[in-house]
């Protein structure tokens, strides 16, 4: 299994580890619930160095990322970040990712850890524009700070920039604790937060600089367990659970990231055809009405008929209710509410609710 | 500390014998590994359990875990308070967090379980 540059720090913090996408990652340090609530109330420190980073540079860079993206990269200016999907020719989702525009001829792509090889092959295969593609995942560490105390915590480490002035989905190049960093106002928790990209050799220095301040602010180091419950509450999809190569963006509620007007991209033809034909499935959020926990692949019923499956499900530490996403047939009326989920052979009642599950 | 007066399944359930009644729960080691218990699904009174077979499920934030009967017998009492307060399993695994009382059919089954020292060795081996 692959390890991040911070593996030994996690070990020294007595983290429990888990395998995720080929990586040995911290699952939790204290408890998923404690870490989750620390992010909601104070601040959390995450090692996300398993994520993949590609640099796309040169004259053809813009053309290449446009061609691959369902969202319109043309809307980016320097210093902005875009959430987008790559789709295949049949409209299935290859990955969901962030695109950072440094300049018209310089982009950084941040992809899911489990998809690094697949995405790199995908980008290289379609590179007929002369762009230079470089997988810098191995040299790049990613440390995130998320939670309401993030800005106050980060300020003293970034004297040359006013971090409170960096808007959501924007980034600056600067120094954090004297370390060259891509300071990105992004995250996967639904909280105010920053994601800090540094070279792998500086990862421990950055973590060690921030960690005491996080503890001082009643924060916690946060593992992948709480990362999953935080993203779920915030209504954010996870590749590999809620979507994959066989699901299209419309079925999983990501149609607003498909911009097909006046632009060409891979999968556009198939997606337009599917839209015309009618989308068979939709993604809904649900909340259990009893204490049972619905998990991935459990069957969803309405009026005695199976209408879909759970894609992600977990207890919500903030709501103290069990929640999840399910893909169900389009004719299921979300406002109508009641569904049943089969858990170990028994039906358990749930209601369809608005996503995100928590509002900030 | 592993209580000396209990018997243990390798799957981390404990059994406390009082005459032909055996109370069962999960160990402190198990609850600390599972953590954040949010739901316990237990059989109804009258259900017949078979040694080493599944009788229920506990759910943590992260995952579901099957429970295995340390001994065979009929369920005569269920700890209903776990329905509304499953966190008792984390807070008090040997006392308030008990699951079931069963009337055992074959007391010799208890001899097949681990004693405290055997269980200690088992978790050390599992952790190594």
Tab-separated table of C-alpha atoms in Angstrom:
chain	number	residue	atom	x	y	z
A	1	UNK	CA	0.000	0.000	0.000
A	2	UNK	CA	1.099	3.572	-0.681
A	3	UNK	CA	1.774	5.942	2.210
A	4	UNK	CA	1.717	9.723	2.359
A	5	UNK	CA	4.703	11.791	3.586
A	6	UNK	CA	2.790	12.213	6.878
A	7	UNK	CA	2.411	8.487	7.622
A	8	UNK	CA	4.824	8.541	10.564
A	9	UNK	CA	3.057	11.507	12.100
A	10	UNK	CA	-0.252	9.620	11.958
A	11	UNK	CA	1.460	6.639	13.535
A	12	UNK	CA	2.825	8.790	16.353
A	13	UNK	CA	-0.715	10.134	16.931
A	14	UNK	CA	-1.952	6.526	17.320
A	15	UNK	CA	-4.233	6.749	14.304
A	16	UNK	CA	-6.240	3.728	13.229
A	17	UNK	CA	-5.447	3.110	9.588
A	18	UNK	CA	-7.607	2.001	6.687
A	19	UNK	CA	-7.004	1.092	3.058
A	20	UNK	CA	-8.468	3.628	0.654
A	21	UNK	CA	-7.871	3.513	-3.092
A	22	UNK	CA	-4.558	1.716	-2.631
A	23	UNK	CA	-3.401	4.018	0.170
A	24	UNK	CA	-2.835	3.335	3.853
A	25	UNK	CA	-4.631	6.325	5.358
A	26	UNK	CA	-5.680	7.401	8.855
A	27	UNK	CA	-9.296	6.352	9.449
A	28	UNK	CA	-9.527	8.075	12.804
A	29	UNK	CA	-7.312	9.421	15.575
A	30	UNK	CA	-9.743	9.712	18.498
A	31	UNK	CA	-13.288	8.977	17.323
A	32	UNK	CA	-15.119	9.717	14.080
A	33	UNK	CA	-17.864	11.555	15.974
A	34	UNK	CA	-15.410	13.710	17.971
A	35	UNK	CA	-13.404	14.572	14.868
A	36	UNK	CA	-16.560	15.337	12.907
A	37	UNK	CA	-17.934	17.663	15.576
A	38	UNK	CA	-14.533	19.360	15.975
A	39	UNK	CA	-14.739	20.376	12.294
A	40	UNK	CA	-18.328	21.601	12.646
A	41	UNK	CA	-17.615	23.604	15.820
A	42	UNK	CA	-13.908	24.474	15.737
A	43	UNK	CA	-11.376	23.219	13.224
A	44	UNK	CA	-9.948	20.000	11.814
A	45	UNK	CA	-6.561	19.182	10.267
A	46	UNK	CA	-6.529	16.634	7.422
A	47	UNK	CA	-3.819	14.831	5.475
A	48	UNK	CA	-5.173	14.524	1.932
A	49	UNK	CA	-1.838	13.809	0.284
A	50	UNK	CA	-3.303	10.696	-1.333
A	51	UNK	CA	-5.161	12.920	-3.795
A	52	UNK	CA	-3.627	13.097	-7.274
A	53	UNK	CA	-2.263	16.258	-8.868
A	54	UNK	CA	-1.460	16.716	-12.558
A	55	UNK	CA	0.091	19.752	-14.156
A	56	UNK	CA	-1.120	20.618	-17.631
A	57	UNK	CA	1.015	23.238	-19.319
A	58	UNK	CA	1.812	24.739	-22.653
A	59	UNK	CA	0.012	26.132	-25.669
A	60	UNK	CA	-2.541	23.339	-25.903
A	61	UNK	CA	-3.308	23.230	-22.156
A	62	UNK	CA	-6.513	25.233	-22.302
A	63	UNK	CA	-7.839	23.332	-25.280
A	64	UNK	CA	-7.102	19.976	-23.641
A	65	UNK	CA	-8.787	20.652	-20.289
A	66	UNK	CA	-11.791	22.183	-22.087
A	67	UNK	CA	-12.147	19.129	-24.259
A	68	UNK	CA	-12.112	16.788	-21.252
A	69	UNK	CA	-14.382	18.773	-18.909
A	70	UNK	CA	-18.159	18.779	-18.704
A	71	UNK	CA	-17.984	22.130	-16.897
A	72	UNK	CA	-16.793	25.203	-18.785
A	73	UNK	CA	-13.121	25.818	-18.061
A	74	UNK	CA	-13.467	29.012	-20.139
A	75	UNK	CA	-15.204	30.559	-17.120
A	76	UNK	CA	-11.976	30.373	-15.125
A	77	UNK	CA	-9.617	33.290	-14.726
A	78	UNK	CA	-6.164	33.048	-13.158
A	79	UNK	CA	-6.388	32.144	-9.459
A	80	UNK	CA	-9.769	30.432	-9.723
A	81	UNK	CA	-10.814	26.830	-9.158
A	82	UNK	CA	-13.529	24.878	-10.979
A	83	UNK	CA	-15.340	21.700	-9.928
A	84	UNK	CA	-15.878	19.561	-13.001
A	85	UNK	CA	-16.334	16.027	-14.289
A	86	UNK	CA	-14.555	14.050	-16.954
A	87	UNK	CA	-17.021	11.881	-18.876
A	88	UNK	CA	-16.352	9.060	-21.305
A	89	UNK	CA	-17.881	8.789	-24.797
A	90	UNK	CA	-21.029	7.155	-23.393
A	91	UNK	CA	-21.520	9.884	-20.792
A	92	UNK	CA	-20.261	7.821	-17.827
A	93	UNK	CA	-18.220	9.702	-15.246
A	94	UNK	CA	-14.469	8.989	-15.449
A	95	UNK	CA	-13.794	11.136	-12.378
A	96	UNK	CA	-14.817	14.308	-10.571
A	97	UNK	CA	-12.039	16.774	-9.981
A	98	UNK	CA	-10.907	20.335	-9.352
A	99	UNK	CA	-9.160	22.383	-12.014
A	100	UNK	CA	-6.890	25.228	-10.865
A	101	UNK	CA	-6.012	27.883	-13.410
A	102	UNK	CA	-2.575	29.375	-12.782
A	103	UNK	CA	-2.527	30.862	-16.289
A	104	UNK	CA	-4.099	30.279	-19.669
A	105	UNK	CA	-1.294	27.813	-20.411
A	106	UNK	CA	-0.923	26.361	-16.902
A	107	UNK	CA	-3.525	24.311	-15.024
A	108	UNK	CA	-3.429	21.958	-12.040
A	109	UNK	CA	-5.886	19.049	-11.947
A	110	UNK	CA	-6.709	17.492	-8.560
A	111	UNK	CA	-8.154	14.001	-8.954
A	112	UNK	CA	-9.338	11.185	-6.694
A	113	UNK	CA	-6.589	9.003	-5.209
A	114	UNK	CA	-8.048	5.751	-6.540
A	115	UNK	CA	-8.220	7.201	-10.070
A	116	UNK	CA	-4.727	8.628	-10.508
A	117	UNK	CA	-3.520	6.030	-13.044
A	118	UNK	CA	-6.869	5.888	-14.866
A	119	UNK	CA	-7.103	9.670	-15.134
A	120	UNK	CA	-3.509	10.102	-16.221
A	121	UNK	CA	-4.053	7.562	-19.000
A	122	UNK	CA	-7.305	9.308	-19.927
A	123	UNK	CA	-5.707	12.745	-20.158
A	124	UNK	CA	-2.680	11.457	-22.064
A	125	UNK	CA	-4.782	9.450	-24.522
A	126	UNK	CA	-6.773	12.530	-25.448
A	127	UNK	CA	-3.836	14.884	-25.611
A	128	UNK	CA	-3.748	15.833	-29.281
A	129	UNK	CA	-3.251	19.505	-28.489
A	130	UNK	CA	0.461	19.379	-27.655
A	131	UNK	CA	-0.067	20.137	-23.958
A	132	UNK	CA	2.575	18.923	-21.503
A	133	UNK	CA	1.097	16.674	-18.815
A	134	UNK	CA	2.973	15.837	-15.641
A	135	UNK	CA	1.769	13.679	-12.775
A	136	UNK	CA	3.141	15.503	-9.710
A	137	UNK	CA	1.143	13.464	-7.168
A	138	UNK	CA	4.244	11.899	-5.650
A	139	UNK	CA	5.927	15.247	-5.042
A	140	UNK	CA	2.816	16.984	-3.743
A	141	UNK	CA	1.341	16.881	-0.255
A	142	UNK	CA	-2.100	18.247	0.593
A	143	UNK	CA	-3.042	19.391	4.080
A	144	UNK	CA	-6.509	20.779	4.755
A	145	UNK	CA	-7.844	22.984	7.516
A	146	UNK	CA	-11.631	22.962	7.740
A	147	UNK	CA	-14.016	24.481	10.234
A	148	UNK	CA	-15.277	27.848	11.507
A	149	UNK	CA	-11.989	28.709	13.266
A	150	UNK	CA	-9.875	28.106	10.137
A	151	UNK	CA	-9.368	31.721	9.084
A	152	UNK	CA	-8.351	32.994	12.537
A	153	UNK	CA	-6.049	30.029	12.922
A	154	UNK	CA	-4.377	30.422	9.541
A	155	UNK	CA	-3.927	34.222	9.617
A	156	UNK	CA	-0.735	34.413	11.701
A	157	UNK	CA	0.924	31.785	9.483
A	158	UNK	CA	0.309	33.815	6.317
A	159	UNK	CA	1.583	37.351	7.037
A	160	UNK	CA	1.839	38.402	3.376
A	161	UNK	CA	-1.793	37.654	2.420
A	162	UNK	CA	-5.154	38.448	3.950
A	163	UNK	CA	-6.554	34.924	3.958
A	164	UNK	CA	-10.021	36.167	4.945
A	165	UNK	CA	-10.065	37.986	1.599
A	166	UNK	CA	-9.602	34.806	-0.451
A	167	UNK	CA	-13.084	33.893	-1.712
A	168	UNK	CA	-14.534	30.418	-2.053
A	169	UNK	CA	-12.977	28.514	-4.983
A	170	UNK	CA	-10.054	30.920	-5.349
A	171	UNK	CA	-6.409	30.370	-4.559
A	172	UNK	CA	-3.174	32.311	-4.132
A	173	UNK	CA	0.476	31.308	-4.215
A	174	UNK	CA	2.117	32.284	-0.970
A	175	UNK	CA	3.878	31.051	2.108
A	176	UNK	CA	2.323	29.314	5.101
A	177	UNK	CA	4.711	29.176	8.048
A	178	UNK	CA	7.449	30.146	5.615
A	179	UNK	CA	6.700	27.196	3.295
A	180	UNK	CA	5.786	27.811	-0.366
A	181	UNK	CA	2.112	26.826	-0.614
A	182	UNK	CA	-0.840	26.867	-2.989
A	183	UNK	CA	-3.405	28.358	-0.593
A	184	UNK	CA	-6.806	27.243	-1.836
A	185	UNK	CA	-10.166	28.229	-0.348
A	186	UNK	CA	-11.774	24.859	-1.048
A	187	UNK	CA	-12.876	21.803	0.878
A	188	UNK	CA	-15.096	18.758	1.169
A	189	UNK	CA	-16.857	19.375	4.471
A	190	UNK	CA	-19.377	22.172	3.945
A	191	UNK	CA	-17.334	24.385	6.292
A	192	UNK	CA	-15.103	27.372	5.735
A	193	UNK	CA	-11.705	25.950	4.998
A	194	UNK	CA	-8.450	25.916	3.107
A	195	UNK	CA	-6.581	23.230	1.246
A	196	UNK	CA	-2.822	23.734	1.304
A	197	UNK	CA	-0.665	22.170	-1.405
A	198	UNK	CA	3.044	21.934	-0.615
A	199	UNK	CA	5.932	19.867	-1.886
A	200	UNK	CA	6.116	16.450	-0.240
A	201	UNK	CA	9.393	17.279	1.493
A	202	UNK	CA	7.702	20.168	3.331
A	203	UNK	CA	4.631	18.202	4.439
A	204	UNK	CA	5.859	17.378	7.946
A	205	UNK	CA	7.050	20.932	8.516
A	206	UNK	CA	3.664	22.367	7.582
A	207	UNK	CA	1.720	19.811	9.643
A	208	UNK	CA	3.963	20.379	12.660
A	209	UNK	CA	3.561	24.147	12.361
A	210	UNK	CA	-0.244	23.980	12.209
A	211	UNK	CA	-0.915	21.104	14.614
A	212	UNK	CA	-0.320	22.952	17.936
A	213	UNK	CA	-2.550	25.807	16.786
A	214	UNK	CA	-5.275	23.318	15.852
A	215	UNK	CA	-5.149	21.707	19.292
A	216	UNK	CA	-5.066	25.162	20.920
A	217	UNK	CA	-8.287	26.021	19.020
A	218	UNK	CA	-9.993	22.873	20.394
A	219	UNK	CA	-9.553	21.256	17.002
A	220	UNK	CA	-8.512	17.728	16.084
A	221	UNK	CA	-6.591	15.861	13.430
A	222	UNK	CA	-9.312	14.284	11.279
A	223	UNK	CA	-9.219	10.945	9.468
A	224	UNK	CA	-11.080	9.594	6.457
A	225	UNK	CA	-13.940	8.326	8.651
A	226	UNK	CA	-15.072	11.819	9.587
A	227	UNK	CA	-14.176	13.127	6.130
A	228	UNK	CA	-16.844	10.762	4.805
A	229	UNK	CA	-19.564	11.780	7.277
A	230	UNK	CA	-18.725	15.484	6.817
A	231	UNK	CA	-19.009	15.311	3.035
A	232	UNK	CA	-22.212	13.304	3.272
A	233	UNK	CA	-23.915	15.855	5.544
A	234	UNK	CA	-22.753	18.602	3.168
A	235	UNK	CA	-24.426	16.786	0.261
A	236	UNK	CA	-21.167	16.137	-1.590
A	237	UNK	CA	-20.886	13.033	-3.785
A	238	UNK	CA	-17.992	10.595	-3.513
A	239	UNK	CA	-16.568	9.009	-6.639
A	240	UNK	CA	-16.651	5.219	-6.453
A	241	UNK	CA	-19.662	5.265	-4.113
A	242	UNK	CA	-22.211	7.686	-5.539
A	243	UNK	CA	-20.940	7.666	-9.121
A	244	UNK	CA	-18.693	5.641	-11.378
A	245	UNK	CA	-17.836	5.003	-15.040
A	246	UNK	CA	-21.372	3.751	-15.696
A	247	UNK	CA	-23.386	6.582	-14.146
A	248	UNK	CA	-24.008	9.845	-15.958
A	249	UNK	CA	-24.007	13.280	-14.294
A	250	UNK	CA	-27.793	13.677	-14.541
A	251	UNK	CA	-28.483	10.483	-12.587
A	252	UNK	CA	-26.402	11.642	-9.652
A	253	UNK	CA	-27.669	15.211	-9.458
A	254	UNK	CA	-24.629	16.854	-11.029
A	255	UNK	CA	-26.306	18.310	-14.116
A	256	UNK	CA	-25.345	21.851	-13.137
A	257	UNK	CA	-21.729	20.903	-13.805
A	258	UNK	CA	-22.530	19.985	-17.411
A	259	UNK	CA	-22.254	23.069	-19.622
A	260	UNK	CA	-22.917	22.101	-23.197
A	261	UNK	CA	-23.839	25.441	-24.786
A	262	UNK	CA	-21.393	26.605	-27.471
A	263	UNK	CA	-18.673	24.159	-26.501
A	264	UNK	CA	-17.493	20.655	-27.287
A	265	UNK	CA	-16.335	18.065	-24.785
A	266	UNK	CA	-15.973	14.301	-24.604
A	267	UNK	CA	-19.308	12.695	-23.777
A	268	UNK	CA	-21.397	15.666	-24.876
A	269	UNK	CA	-23.138	13.838	-27.702
A	270	UNK	CA	-24.110	10.905	-25.473
A	271	UNK	CA	-25.257	13.159	-22.651
A	272	UNK	CA	-27.457	15.266	-24.938
A	273	UNK	CA	-28.979	12.093	-26.394
A	274	UNK	CA	-29.687	10.712	-22.921
A	275	UNK	CA	-31.264	13.976	-21.838
A	276	UNK	CA	-33.494	13.946	-24.901
A	277	UNK	CA	-34.534	10.365	-24.279
A	278	UNK	CA	-35.247	11.080	-20.620
A	279	UNK	CA	-33.151	10.330	-17.558
A	280	UNK	CA	-34.234	7.107	-15.871
A	281	UNK	CA	-32.717	7.656	-12.449
A	282	UNK	CA	-32.221	10.450	-9.945
A	283	UNK	CA	-30.233	10.871	-6.776
A	284	UNK	CA	-32.122	11.636	-3.581
A	285	UNK	CA	-31.138	12.271	0.004
A	286	UNK	CA	-32.931	10.333	2.717
A	287	UNK	CA	-33.179	10.250	6.474
A	288	UNK	CA	-34.042	7.077	8.376
A	289	UNK	CA	-37.127	7.264	10.584
A	290	UNK	CA	-35.828	4.650	13.000
A	291	UNK	CA	-32.326	3.980	14.322
A	292	UNK	CA	-31.264	1.520	11.631
A	293	UNK	CA	-28.351	2.509	9.391
A	294	UNK	CA	-28.746	2.193	5.620
A	295	UNK	CA	-25.462	1.454	3.862
A	296	UNK	CA	-24.191	1.185	0.293
A	297	UNK	CA	-26.146	-1.163	-2.038
A	298	UNK	CA	-29.130	-1.666	0.278
A	299	UNK	CA	-32.387	-1.832	-1.716
A	300	UNK	CA	-34.832	1.097	-1.660
A	301	UNK	CA	-38.595	0.447	-1.939
A	302	UNK	CA	-41.653	2.580	-2.427
A	303	UNK	CA	-45.163	1.128	-2.140
A	304	UNK	CA	-43.697	-2.370	-2.086
A	305	UNK	CA	-41.731	-2.007	-5.344
A	306	UNK	CA	-37.955	-1.764	-5.502
A	307	UNK	CA	-37.122	1.674	-6.918
A	308	UNK	CA	-33.363	1.913	-6.360
A	309	UNK	CA	-30.318	1.450	-4.141
A	310	UNK	CA	-28.450	3.310	-1.448
A	311	UNK	CA	-25.110	4.674	-2.706
A	312	UNK	CA	-23.787	6.197	0.554
A	313	UNK	CA	-25.229	5.941	4.041
A	314	UNK	CA	-24.051	6.707	7.560
A	315	UNK	CA	-25.077	8.109	10.898
A	316	UNK	CA	-24.941	11.917	10.843
A	317	UNK	CA	-23.059	13.085	13.932
A	318	UNK	CA	-24.524	16.595	13.602
A	319	UNK	CA	-28.156	15.565	13.128
A	320	UNK	CA	-28.016	12.414	15.270
A	321	UNK	CA	-30.047	10.762	12.508
A	322	UNK	CA	-28.988	8.229	9.922
A	323	UNK	CA	-28.806	9.695	6.432
A	324	UNK	CA	-27.684	8.808	2.953
A	325	UNK	CA	-27.893	9.145	-0.807
A	326	UNK	CA	-29.792	6.740	-3.038
A	327	UNK	CA	-30.281	6.488	-6.775
A	328	UNK	CA	-33.947	5.839	-7.487
A	329	UNK	CA	-36.179	5.832	-10.548
A	330	UNK	CA	-37.073	9.279	-11.844
A	331	UNK	CA	-40.798	8.673	-11.286
A	332	UNK	CA	-40.253	8.566	-7.515
A	333	UNK	CA	-41.558	11.940	-6.417
A	334	UNK	CA	-39.067	13.470	-3.997
A	335	UNK	CA	-41.643	15.697	-2.318
A	336	UNK	CA	-43.895	12.786	-1.570
A	337	UNK	CA	-41.447	11.575	0.982
A	338	UNK	CA	-41.777	8.051	2.219
A	339	UNK	CA	-39.536	5.172	1.199
A	340	UNK	CA	-38.489	1.907	2.825
A	341	UNK	CA	-34.955	0.555	2.928
A	342	UNK	CA	-34.276	-3.158	3.269
A	343	UNK	CA	-31.718	-3.788	5.988
A	344	UNK	CA	-30.792	-7.414	6.701
A	345	UNK	CA	-34.099	-8.667	5.329
A	346	UNK	CA	-36.355	-6.188	7.122
A	347	UNK	CA	-37.990	-3.006	5.853
A	348	UNK	CA	-37.073	0.197	7.683
A	349	UNK	CA	-38.931	3.468	7.004
A	350	UNK	CA	-37.141	6.549	5.699
A	351	UNK	CA	-38.164	9.894	4.267
A	352	UNK	CA	-36.749	11.738	1.296
A	353	UNK	CA	-35.126	15.013	2.398
A	354	UNK	CA	-33.411	17.982	0.788
A	355	UNK	CA	-29.660	17.866	0.142
A	356	UNK	CA	-27.447	19.209	1.714
A	357	UNK	CA	-28.655	17.635	4.929
A	358	UNK	CA	-27.232	20.482	6.999
A	359	UNK	CA	-27.339	24.152	6.088
A	360	UNK	CA	-24.576	26.519	6.983
B	1	UNK	CA	-8.445	-4.983	32.439
B	2	UNK	CA	-10.171	-8.143	31.338
B	3	UNK	CA	-12.652	-9.382	33.980
B	4	UNK	CA	-11.566	-12.739	35.413
B	5	UNK	CA	-15.092	-13.991	36.140
B	6	UNK	CA	-16.277	-14.016	32.494
B	7	UNK	CA	-15.826	-16.354	29.531
B	8	UNK	CA	-15.026	-15.108	26.031
B	9	UNK	CA	-15.685	-15.802	22.370
B	10	UNK	CA	-12.829	-15.285	19.949
B	11	UNK	CA	-15.251	-12.919	18.201
B	12	UNK	CA	-15.133	-10.686	21.336
B	13	UNK	CA	-18.440	-11.466	23.072
B	14	UNK	CA	-18.375	-12.170	26.811
B	15	UNK	CA	-20.585	-14.551	28.841
B	16	UNK	CA	-21.397	-14.311	32.556
B	17	UNK	CA	-22.881	-17.464	34.070
B	18	UNK	CA	-25.309	-17.391	37.017
B	19	UNK	CA	-26.845	-20.847	37.361
B	20	UNK	CA	-28.473	-21.713	34.043
B	21	UNK	CA	-28.730	-18.042	33.045
B	22	UNK	CA	-25.957	-16.487	30.975
B	23	UNK	CA	-25.705	-12.753	30.320
B	24	UNK	CA	-23.867	-11.736	27.151
B	25	UNK	CA	-22.271	-8.571	25.797
B	26	UNK	CA	-19.139	-7.441	23.959
B	27	UNK	CA	-15.754	-6.789	25.515
B	28	UNK	CA	-14.105	-3.479	26.283
B	29	UNK	CA	-11.515	-4.271	23.613
B	30	UNK	CA	-14.297	-4.790	21.032
B	31	UNK	CA	-16.123	-1.570	21.883
B	32	UNK	CA	-12.882	0.419	21.749
B	33	UNK	CA	-12.084	-1.033	18.322
B	34	UNK	CA	-15.612	-0.416	16.987
B	35	UNK	CA	-16.183	2.972	18.683
B	36	UNK	CA	-19.122	5.362	18.210
B	37	UNK	CA	-21.847	2.694	18.469
B	38	UNK	CA	-25.128	4.093	17.166
B	39	UNK	CA	-27.409	1.083	16.822
B	40	UNK	CA	-27.828	-2.386	18.239
B	41	UNK	CA	-30.100	-4.956	16.594
B	42	UNK	CA	-30.985	-7.808	18.942
B	43	UNK	CA	-33.284	-10.857	18.732
B	44	UNK	CA	-36.628	-10.996	20.537
B	45	UNK	CA	-37.337	-12.806	23.783
B	46	UNK	CA	-38.015	-16.472	22.979
B	47	UNK	CA	-35.469	-16.697	20.148
B	48	UNK	CA	-33.231	-19.773	20.275
B	49	UNK	CA	-29.529	-18.989	19.855
B	50	UNK	CA	-26.888	-21.439	18.690
B	51	UNK	CA	-23.309	-21.224	19.915
B	52	UNK	CA	-20.954	-19.427	17.478
B	53	UNK	CA	-23.760	-18.331	15.145
B	54	UNK	CA	-24.960	-14.796	14.466
B	55	UNK	CA	-27.607	-13.382	16.762
B	56	UNK	CA	-27.509	-9.630	16.091
B	57	UNK	CA	-25.664	-6.633	14.701
B	58	UNK	CA	-24.057	-3.526	16.091
B	59	UNK	CA	-23.558	-0.473	13.931
B	60	UNK	CA	-20.885	2.145	14.432
B	61	UNK	CA	-20.591	5.332	12.422
B	62	UNK	CA	-18.288	3.481	10.058
B	63	UNK	CA	-19.680	-0.038	9.662
B	64	UNK	CA	-21.890	-2.919	10.829
B	65	UNK	CA	-20.498	-5.781	12.929
B	66	UNK	CA	-22.109	-9.190	13.434
B	67	UNK	CA	-22.552	-10.607	16.915
B	68	UNK	CA	-21.978	-14.324	17.615
B	69	UNK	CA	-23.568	-16.281	20.444
B	70	UNK	CA	-21.029	-17.529	23.009
B	71	UNK	CA	-23.449	-20.264	24.098
B	72	UNK	CA	-26.694	-21.854	22.886
B	73	UNK	CA	-30.034	-21.213	24.572
B	74	UNK	CA	-33.307	-19.308	24.679
B	75	UNK	CA	-33.361	-15.517	24.980
B	76	UNK	CA	-35.230	-14.670	28.194
B	77	UNK	CA	-34.431	-10.963	28.465
B	78	UNK	CA	-33.206	-8.218	26.095
B	79	UNK	CA	-31.548	-4.979	27.225
B	80	UNK	CA	-34.208	-2.698	25.731
B	81	UNK	CA	-32.436	0.416	26.996
B	82	UNK	CA	-29.837	-0.048	24.223
B	83	UNK	CA	-32.470	0.872	21.614
B	84	UNK	CA	-32.489	4.478	22.786
B	85	UNK	CA	-29.014	4.568	24.301
B	86	UNK	CA	-26.677	2.305	22.318
B	87	UNK	CA	-23.710	4.373	23.539
B	88	UNK	CA	-23.958	2.397	26.797
B	89	UNK	CA	-22.061	-0.353	24.968
B	90	UNK	CA	-19.123	2.058	24.581
B	91	UNK	CA	-19.437	3.544	28.059
B	92	UNK	CA	-20.082	0.387	30.074
B	93	UNK	CA	-19.488	-2.783	28.012
B	94	UNK	CA	-19.527	-5.191	31.000
B	95	UNK	CA	-22.448	-3.643	32.936
B	96	UNK	CA	-25.062	-1.256	31.487
B	97	UNK	CA	-24.125	-2.271	27.941
B	98	UNK	CA	-25.137	-5.955	28.236
B	99	UNK	CA	-27.210	-7.366	25.360
B	100	UNK	CA	-29.156	-10.487	26.333
B	101	UNK	CA	-29.838	-12.992	29.075
B	102	UNK	CA	-30.200	-16.540	27.827
B	103	UNK	CA	-31.227	-19.784	29.484
B	104	UNK	CA	-28.495	-22.161	28.437
B	105	UNK	CA	-29.197	-25.631	27.124
B	106	UNK	CA	-25.732	-27.138	27.603
B	107	UNK	CA	-23.512	-25.719	30.391
B	108	UNK	CA	-20.520	-27.625	29.032
B	109	UNK	CA	-20.484	-25.192	26.088
B	110	UNK	CA	-18.965	-22.636	28.467
B	111	UNK	CA	-15.907	-24.836	28.794
B	112	UNK	CA	-15.222	-24.321	25.095
B	113	UNK	CA	-14.865	-20.560	25.608
B	114	UNK	CA	-11.694	-18.647	26.435
B	115	UNK	CA	-10.944	-17.599	30.012
B	116	UNK	CA	-9.567	-14.120	30.757
B	117	UNK	CA	-5.941	-15.118	30.168
B	118	UNK	CA	-6.804	-16.948	26.974
B	119	UNK	CA	-8.741	-13.934	25.718
B	120	UNK	CA	-5.886	-11.577	26.589
B	121	UNK	CA	-3.519	-13.771	24.569
B	122	UNK	CA	-6.054	-13.857	21.723
B	123	UNK	CA	-6.331	-10.069	21.402
B	124	UNK	CA	-2.569	-9.680	21.650
B	125	UNK	CA	-2.192	-12.162	18.808
B	126	UNK	CA	-4.897	-10.390	16.791
B	127	UNK	CA	-3.241	-7.033	17.316
B	128	UNK	CA	0.285	-8.216	16.516
